[in-house]
Amino acid sequence: MDLKNESVVTEFILLGFSGRWELQIFFFVTFSLVYSATALGNILIIVTVTLSTTLHSPMYFLLENLSFLDMCFSTVTTPKMITGILTEHKTISIWGCMTQMFFIHLFGGAEMTLLVAMAFDRYVAICKPLHYRTIMSRRLLNGFVILSWIIGFIHTMSQMVLVVNLPFCGPNVVDNIFCDLPLVIKLACIKTYTLELFVIADSGLLSLICFILLLVSYAVILGTVWQRSSGGLSKALSTLSAHVIVVTLFFGPCIIIYAWPFSSFAGNKILSVFYTVITPFLNPIIYTLRNQKMQVAMRKLRFLLVSSMQNF
């Protein structure tokens, strides 16, 4: 194709959620509240784990890092979506789009890996409790966190190094709430069949493998609890069922979108909302705010804060 006679695309149009003015207001208010709650909830968790000596354990160390990733992941996509709801021209520069996709896959890949590490932590705590402190050493925990960032970086760079050089000279409409890699690739002026297969192999397989590992770990934990105590099984089911729901809401849409990314359908936007908006909002509730030890630590910190303000 001769690209010289084609106009070069400098920005993309994000369609987002379109509809009547009343519906747009509803989306704006709803997503603004959800994002505010997500940011405040995750910041509260990070501050509580950092300042509370009772929470300096492997599980809470990993939860603290998960909260940081959730906050970053949500911040990459949600504010732009919120501001675009009430904007007539829903545009994003081509480099803004590339930057957004880079960080989406950086934080997304890191979070998937960290969730597997957290499942391993729960496996060791329940199945090998006597060796928990020995196995889950500070060195291993730091290794898990570093590994999650490395995998996230490799995951995003392996795709972005190919996407960033694609020529865009025709249609520039992205029918989603953010710059989605499969949809942006489709707008390129050249054949991208090989790149499409690479995205399936990269993003799709990463999501699917991590999801399977999580389900296997949960099944092993339930099996171990069932063998040891029937009374503890109901408690384990209650805890793990909430985890499975959140993990499914995150990985399910990712697998559907990235394992079969180039067969677009109307539900893409809804699926995108689940893993970029809903899951970062639910993670603080499911993993920590429902935790009694976390609640006690938060109450202590609030008491200390109120006391210090009164003395001041």
Short mmCIF file of C-alpha atoms in Angstrom, two decimals:
data_model
loop_
_atom_site.label_atom_id
_atom_site.label_comp_id
_atom_site.label_asym_id
_atom_site.label_seq_id
_atom_site.Cartn_x
_atom_site.Cartn_y
_atom_site.Cartn_z
CA MET A 1 0.00 0.00 0.00
CA ASP A 2 1.26 3.47 -0.88
CA LEU A 3 1.14 5.45 2.38
CA LYS A 4 2.30 8.70 0.85
CA ASN A 5 -1.15 9.58 -0.48
CA GLU A 6 -2.82 8.73 2.81
CA SER A 7 -3.40 11.16 5.67
CA VAL A 8 -1.39 10.33 8.77
CA VAL A 9 -3.46 9.74 11.91
CA THR A 10 -2.35 11.90 14.86
CA GLU A 11 -5.17 11.06 17.26
CA PHE A 12 -7.79 8.41 17.93
CA ILE A 13 -11.45 8.83 18.82
CA LEU A 14 -12.60 6.83 21.85
CA LEU A 15 -16.32 6.25 21.47
CA GLY A 16 -16.78 5.21 25.10
CA PHE A 17 -20.36 5.08 26.32
CA SER A 18 -22.67 7.07 24.09
CA GLY A 19 -26.36 7.71 24.61
CA ARG A 20 -28.81 10.23 25.98
CA TRP A 21 -27.60 13.12 28.14
CA GLU A 22 -29.26 11.65 31.26
CA LEU A 23 -27.45 8.35 30.70
CA GLN A 24 -24.15 10.14 30.25
CA ILE A 25 -24.65 11.93 33.58
CA PHE A 26 -25.42 8.60 35.23
CA PHE A 27 -22.20 7.05 33.86
CA PHE A 28 -20.18 10.11 34.90
CA VAL A 29 -21.44 10.09 38.49
CA THR A 30 -21.24 6.30 38.87
CA PHE A 31 -17.72 5.89 37.51
CA SER A 32 -16.50 8.96 39.40
CA LEU A 33 -17.74 7.51 42.68
CA VAL A 34 -16.33 4.06 41.91
CA TYR A 35 -12.91 5.47 40.97
CA SER A 36 -12.80 7.70 44.06
CA ALA A 37 -13.68 4.73 46.27
CA THR A 38 -11.05 2.60 44.50
CA ALA A 39 -8.29 5.18 44.97
CA LEU A 40 -9.17 5.93 48.60
CA GLY A 41 -9.64 2.25 49.49
CA ASN A 42 -6.30 1.19 48.05
CA ILE A 43 -4.45 4.16 49.54
CA LEU A 44 -5.99 3.35 52.92
CA ILE A 45 -4.79 -0.25 52.65
CA ILE A 46 -1.25 0.79 51.67
CA VAL A 47 -1.02 3.29 54.57
CA THR A 48 -2.51 0.82 57.08
CA VAL A 49 -0.18 -2.06 56.15
CA THR A 50 2.83 0.26 56.14
CA LEU A 51 2.15 1.86 59.53
CA SER A 52 0.63 -1.07 61.43
CA THR A 53 3.20 -3.42 62.96
CA THR A 54 0.57 -6.17 63.33
CA LEU A 55 0.24 -6.40 59.56
CA HIS A 56 3.91 -6.94 58.77
CA SER A 57 3.38 -10.47 57.47
CA PRO A 58 3.82 -12.06 54.01
CA MET A 59 0.11 -12.00 53.15
CA TYR A 60 -0.31 -8.30 53.89
CA PHE A 61 2.94 -7.43 52.14
CA LEU A 62 1.55 -8.98 48.95
CA LEU A 63 -1.85 -7.34 49.51
CA GLU A 64 -0.15 -3.96 49.84
CA ASN A 65 1.55 -4.45 46.48
CA LEU A 66 -1.73 -5.61 44.93
CA SER A 67 -3.42 -2.42 46.16
CA PHE A 68 -0.69 -0.32 44.57
CA LEU A 69 -1.09 -2.14 41.24
CA ASP A 70 -4.88 -1.84 41.39
CA MET A 71 -4.66 1.90 42.00
CA CYS A 72 -2.20 2.37 39.13
CA PHE A 73 -4.16 0.11 36.77
CA SER A 74 -7.42 1.95 37.43
CA THR A 75 -5.76 5.37 37.13
CA VAL A 76 -4.44 4.57 33.66
CA THR A 77 -7.93 4.05 32.21
CA THR A 78 -10.75 5.41 34.40
CA PRO A 79 -9.97 9.17 34.66
CA LYS A 80 -9.67 9.45 30.87
CA MET A 81 -12.94 7.58 30.47
CA ILE A 82 -14.70 9.81 33.02
CA THR A 83 -13.52 13.05 31.43
CA GLY A 84 -14.50 11.74 28.00
CA ILE A 85 -18.09 11.02 29.02
CA LEU A 86 -19.08 14.70 29.11
CA THR A 87 -16.72 15.78 26.32
CA GLU A 88 -18.03 16.23 22.82
CA HIS A 89 -14.70 15.43 21.15
CA LYS A 90 -13.56 12.16 22.76
CA THR A 91 -10.04 12.13 21.36
CA ILE A 92 -6.66 10.89 22.54
CA SER A 93 -3.34 11.55 20.83
CA ILE A 94 -1.64 8.62 19.17
CA TRP A 95 1.23 8.77 21.68
CA GLY A 96 -1.24 9.14 24.53
CA CYS A 97 -2.91 6.00 23.23
CA MET A 98 0.40 4.14 23.02
CA THR A 99 1.30 5.25 26.54
CA GLN A 100 -2.06 4.08 27.87
CA MET A 101 -1.69 0.64 26.26
CA PHE A 102 1.87 0.35 27.58
CA PHE A 103 0.84 0.92 31.20
CA ILE A 104 -2.35 -1.15 30.92
CA HIS A 105 -0.32 -4.22 29.98
CA LEU A 106 2.50 -3.37 32.39
CA PHE A 107 0.21 -3.17 35.43
CA GLY A 108 -2.10 -5.90 34.12
CA GLY A 109 0.70 -8.40 33.55
CA ALA A 110 2.26 -7.58 36.93
CA GLU A 111 -1.09 -8.00 38.72
CA MET A 112 -1.77 -11.38 37.11
CA THR A 113 1.61 -12.64 38.28
CA LEU A 114 1.15 -11.20 41.77
CA LEU A 115 -2.25 -12.88 42.13
CA VAL A 116 -0.58 -16.24 41.44
CA ALA A 117 2.05 -15.42 44.09
CA MET A 118 -0.74 -14.59 46.56
CA ALA A 119 -2.44 -17.91 45.83
CA PHE A 120 0.89 -19.67 46.53
CA ASP A 121 1.11 -17.77 49.83
CA ARG A 122 -2.35 -19.02 50.86
CA TYR A 123 -1.42 -22.56 49.77
CA VAL A 124 1.68 -22.57 51.99
CA ALA A 125 -0.21 -21.00 54.92
CA ILE A 126 -2.97 -23.63 54.82
CA CYS A 127 -1.20 -26.73 53.52
CA LYS A 128 2.22 -26.24 55.15
CA PRO A 129 1.55 -24.03 58.20
CA LEU A 130 4.58 -25.21 60.22
CA HIS A 131 6.96 -24.16 57.44
CA TYR A 132 5.11 -20.97 56.46
CA ARG A 133 7.57 -18.44 57.89
CA THR A 134 10.54 -20.38 56.54
CA ILE A 135 9.17 -20.74 53.02
CA MET A 136 7.61 -17.26 52.74
CA SER A 137 10.82 -15.43 53.60
CA ARG A 138 11.40 -11.75 52.90
CA ARG A 139 13.77 -12.73 50.11
CA LEU A 140 11.09 -14.84 48.40
CA LEU A 141 8.46 -12.09 48.83
CA ASN A 142 10.73 -9.48 47.30
CA GLY A 143 11.46 -11.94 44.52
CA PHE A 144 7.73 -12.38 43.85
CA VAL A 145 7.19 -8.62 43.60
CA ILE A 146 10.25 -8.07 41.39
CA LEU A 147 9.25 -11.01 39.19
CA SER A 148 5.73 -9.62 38.75
CA TRP A 149 7.12 -6.28 37.54
CA ILE A 150 9.61 -8.01 35.24
CA ILE A 151 6.88 -10.17 33.69
CA GLY A 152 4.63 -7.14 33.34
CA PHE A 153 7.42 -5.17 31.63
CA ILE A 154 8.35 -8.01 29.27
CA HIS A 155 4.67 -8.60 28.54
CA THR A 156 3.98 -5.01 27.54
CA MET A 157 7.29 -4.32 25.77
CA SER A 158 7.06 -7.48 23.64
CA GLN A 159 3.81 -6.12 22.18
CA MET A 160 4.36 -2.36 22.21
CA VAL A 161 7.71 -2.55 20.40
CA LEU A 162 5.75 -3.93 17.43
CA VAL A 163 2.63 -1.76 17.75
CA VAL A 164 4.39 1.59 18.19
CA ASN A 165 5.82 1.44 14.65
CA LEU A 166 2.56 0.56 12.91
CA PRO A 167 1.39 3.09 10.29
CA PHE A 168 -2.05 4.61 10.94
CA CYS A 169 -3.47 6.47 7.98
CA GLY A 170 -7.16 5.58 7.69
CA PRO A 171 -9.97 5.09 10.24
CA ASN A 172 -9.16 6.32 13.74
CA VAL A 173 -12.23 5.31 15.77
CA VAL A 174 -11.67 2.97 18.74
CA ASP A 175 -14.99 1.55 19.88
CA ASN A 176 -14.08 1.19 23.53
CA ILE A 177 -13.61 3.16 26.77
CA PHE A 178 -9.81 3.19 26.39
CA CYS A 179 -7.16 2.35 23.83
CA ASP A 180 -7.48 -1.40 23.53
CA LEU A 181 -4.60 -3.21 21.85
CA PRO A 182 -6.64 -5.52 19.54
CA LEU A 183 -8.87 -2.66 18.35
CA VAL A 184 -5.96 -0.29 17.73
CA ILE A 185 -4.07 -2.93 15.74
CA LYS A 186 -7.08 -3.32 13.45
CA LEU A 187 -6.77 0.37 12.47
CA ALA A 188 -3.28 -0.05 11.01
CA CYS A 189 -2.80 0.51 7.28
CA ILE A 190 -0.97 -2.77 6.76
CA LYS A 191 -1.84 -6.43 7.18
CA THR A 192 -1.49 -7.38 10.84
CA TYR A 193 -2.38 -11.06 10.81
CA THR A 194 0.98 -12.14 12.30
CA LEU A 195 0.77 -9.44 14.97
CA GLU A 196 -2.78 -10.51 15.80
CA LEU A 197 -1.60 -14.06 16.40
CA PHE A 198 1.22 -12.76 18.57
CA VAL A 199 -1.26 -10.80 20.73
CA ILE A 200 -3.31 -13.98 21.17
CA ALA A 201 -0.19 -15.93 22.15
CA ASP A 202 1.05 -13.19 24.50
CA SER A 203 -1.92 -11.61 26.28
CA GLY A 204 -4.37 -14.47 25.81
CA LEU A 205 -2.08 -17.22 27.03
CA LEU A 206 -0.75 -15.17 29.96
CA SER A 207 -4.31 -14.56 31.15
CA LEU A 208 -5.37 -18.16 30.63
CA ILE A 209 -2.30 -19.72 32.29
CA CYS A 210 -2.50 -17.47 35.36
CA PHE A 211 -6.25 -18.12 35.66
CA ILE A 212 -5.77 -21.90 35.51
CA LEU A 213 -2.96 -21.76 38.09
CA LEU A 214 -5.20 -19.78 40.43
CA LEU A 215 -8.10 -22.21 40.08
CA VAL A 216 -5.80 -25.20 40.64
CA SER A 217 -4.33 -23.60 43.77
CA TYR A 218 -7.81 -22.88 45.15
CA ALA A 219 -8.87 -26.48 44.44
CA VAL A 220 -5.78 -27.85 46.25
CA ILE A 221 -6.45 -25.58 49.23
CA LEU A 222 -10.09 -26.70 49.45
CA GLY A 223 -9.05 -30.34 49.15
CA THR A 224 -6.51 -29.97 51.96
CA VAL A 225 -9.00 -28.21 54.25
CA TRP A 226 -11.67 -30.84 53.53
CA GLN A 227 -9.32 -33.69 54.45
CA ARG A 228 -8.29 -32.07 57.72
CA SER A 229 -11.54 -30.60 59.01
CA SER A 230 -15.09 -30.56 57.70
CA GLY A 231 -15.83 -27.56 59.92
CA GLY A 232 -13.08 -25.51 58.32
CA LEU A 233 -14.35 -26.32 54.83
CA SER A 234 -17.32 -23.95 55.07
CA LYS A 235 -15.07 -21.10 56.21
CA ALA A 236 -12.59 -21.81 53.43
CA LEU A 237 -15.42 -21.96 50.88
CA SER A 238 -16.75 -18.62 52.08
CA THR A 239 -13.34 -16.98 51.78
CA LEU A 240 -12.21 -18.56 48.52
CA SER A 241 -15.58 -18.12 46.77
CA ALA A 242 -15.24 -14.35 47.12
CA HIS A 243 -11.68 -14.57 45.76
CA VAL A 244 -12.81 -16.74 42.83
CA ILE A 245 -15.54 -14.25 41.93
CA VAL A 246 -13.09 -11.32 41.79
CA VAL A 247 -10.47 -13.36 39.93
CA THR A 248 -13.09 -14.47 37.40
CA LEU A 249 -14.27 -10.88 36.89
CA PHE A 250 -10.68 -9.89 36.14
CA PHE A 251 -9.42 -12.85 34.12
CA GLY A 252 -12.67 -13.80 32.38
CA PRO A 253 -12.95 -10.60 30.30
CA CYS A 254 -9.19 -10.61 29.64
CA ILE A 255 -9.32 -14.15 28.29
CA ILE A 256 -12.36 -13.40 26.11
CA ILE A 257 -10.95 -10.13 24.77
CA TYR A 258 -7.35 -11.20 24.24
CA ALA A 259 -7.69 -14.90 23.47
CA TRP A 260 -10.27 -14.13 20.77
CA PRO A 261 -9.41 -10.45 20.29
CA PHE A 262 -10.28 -9.83 16.66
CA SER A 263 -13.88 -11.03 16.65
CA SER A 264 -15.37 -7.83 18.07
CA PHE A 265 -18.80 -7.81 19.61
CA ALA A 266 -21.05 -5.30 21.37
CA GLY A 267 -20.13 -6.53 24.86
CA ASN A 268 -16.47 -5.51 24.61
CA LYS A 269 -17.06 -2.27 26.53
CA ILE A 270 -18.89 -4.06 29.32
CA LEU A 271 -16.10 -6.62 29.63
CA SER A 272 -13.52 -3.82 29.68
CA VAL A 273 -15.36 -2.13 32.55
CA PHE A 274 -15.23 -5.33 34.59
CA TYR A 275 -11.45 -5.72 34.60
CA THR A 276 -10.43 -2.04 34.56
CA VAL A 277 -13.05 -0.47 36.86
CA ILE A 278 -15.00 -3.08 38.83
CA THR A 279 -12.17 -5.43 39.82
CA PRO A 280 -9.85 -2.70 41.23
CA PHE A 281 -12.88 -1.51 43.21
CA LEU A 282 -13.73 -4.97 44.57
CA ASN A 283 -10.19 -6.14 45.39
CA PRO A 284 -9.82 -3.92 48.51
CA ILE A 285 -13.22 -5.12 49.76
CA ILE A 286 -12.67 -8.82 49.12
CA TYR A 287 -9.02 -9.19 50.06
CA THR A 288 -8.60 -6.77 52.94
CA LEU A 289 -11.54 -4.64 54.09
CA ARG A 290 -13.49 -7.82 54.95
CA ASN A 291 -10.48 -8.99 56.97
CA GLN A 292 -11.00 -8.61 60.73
CA LYS A 293 -7.30 -8.07 61.42
CA MET A 294 -7.22 -5.28 58.85
CA GLN A 295 -10.29 -3.64 60.37
CA VAL A 296 -8.74 -3.68 63.84
CA ALA A 297 -5.55 -2.10 62.49
CA MET A 298 -7.55 0.61 60.72
CA ARG A 299 -9.48 1.43 63.89
CA LYS A 300 -6.23 1.73 65.85
CA LEU A 301 -4.74 4.06 63.26
CA ARG A 302 -7.89 6.16 63.23
CA PHE A 303 -7.79 6.40 67.03
CA LEU A 304 -4.13 7.45 66.95
CA LEU A 305 -4.85 10.02 64.26
CA VAL A 306 -7.79 11.53 66.17
CA SER A 307 -5.78 11.59 69.39
CA SER A 308 -2.82 13.31 67.75
CA MET A 309 -5.12 15.92 66.16
CA GLN A 310 -6.76 16.63 69.54
CA ASN A 311 -3.40 17.02 71.23
CA PHE A 312 -2.25 19.32 68.47
#
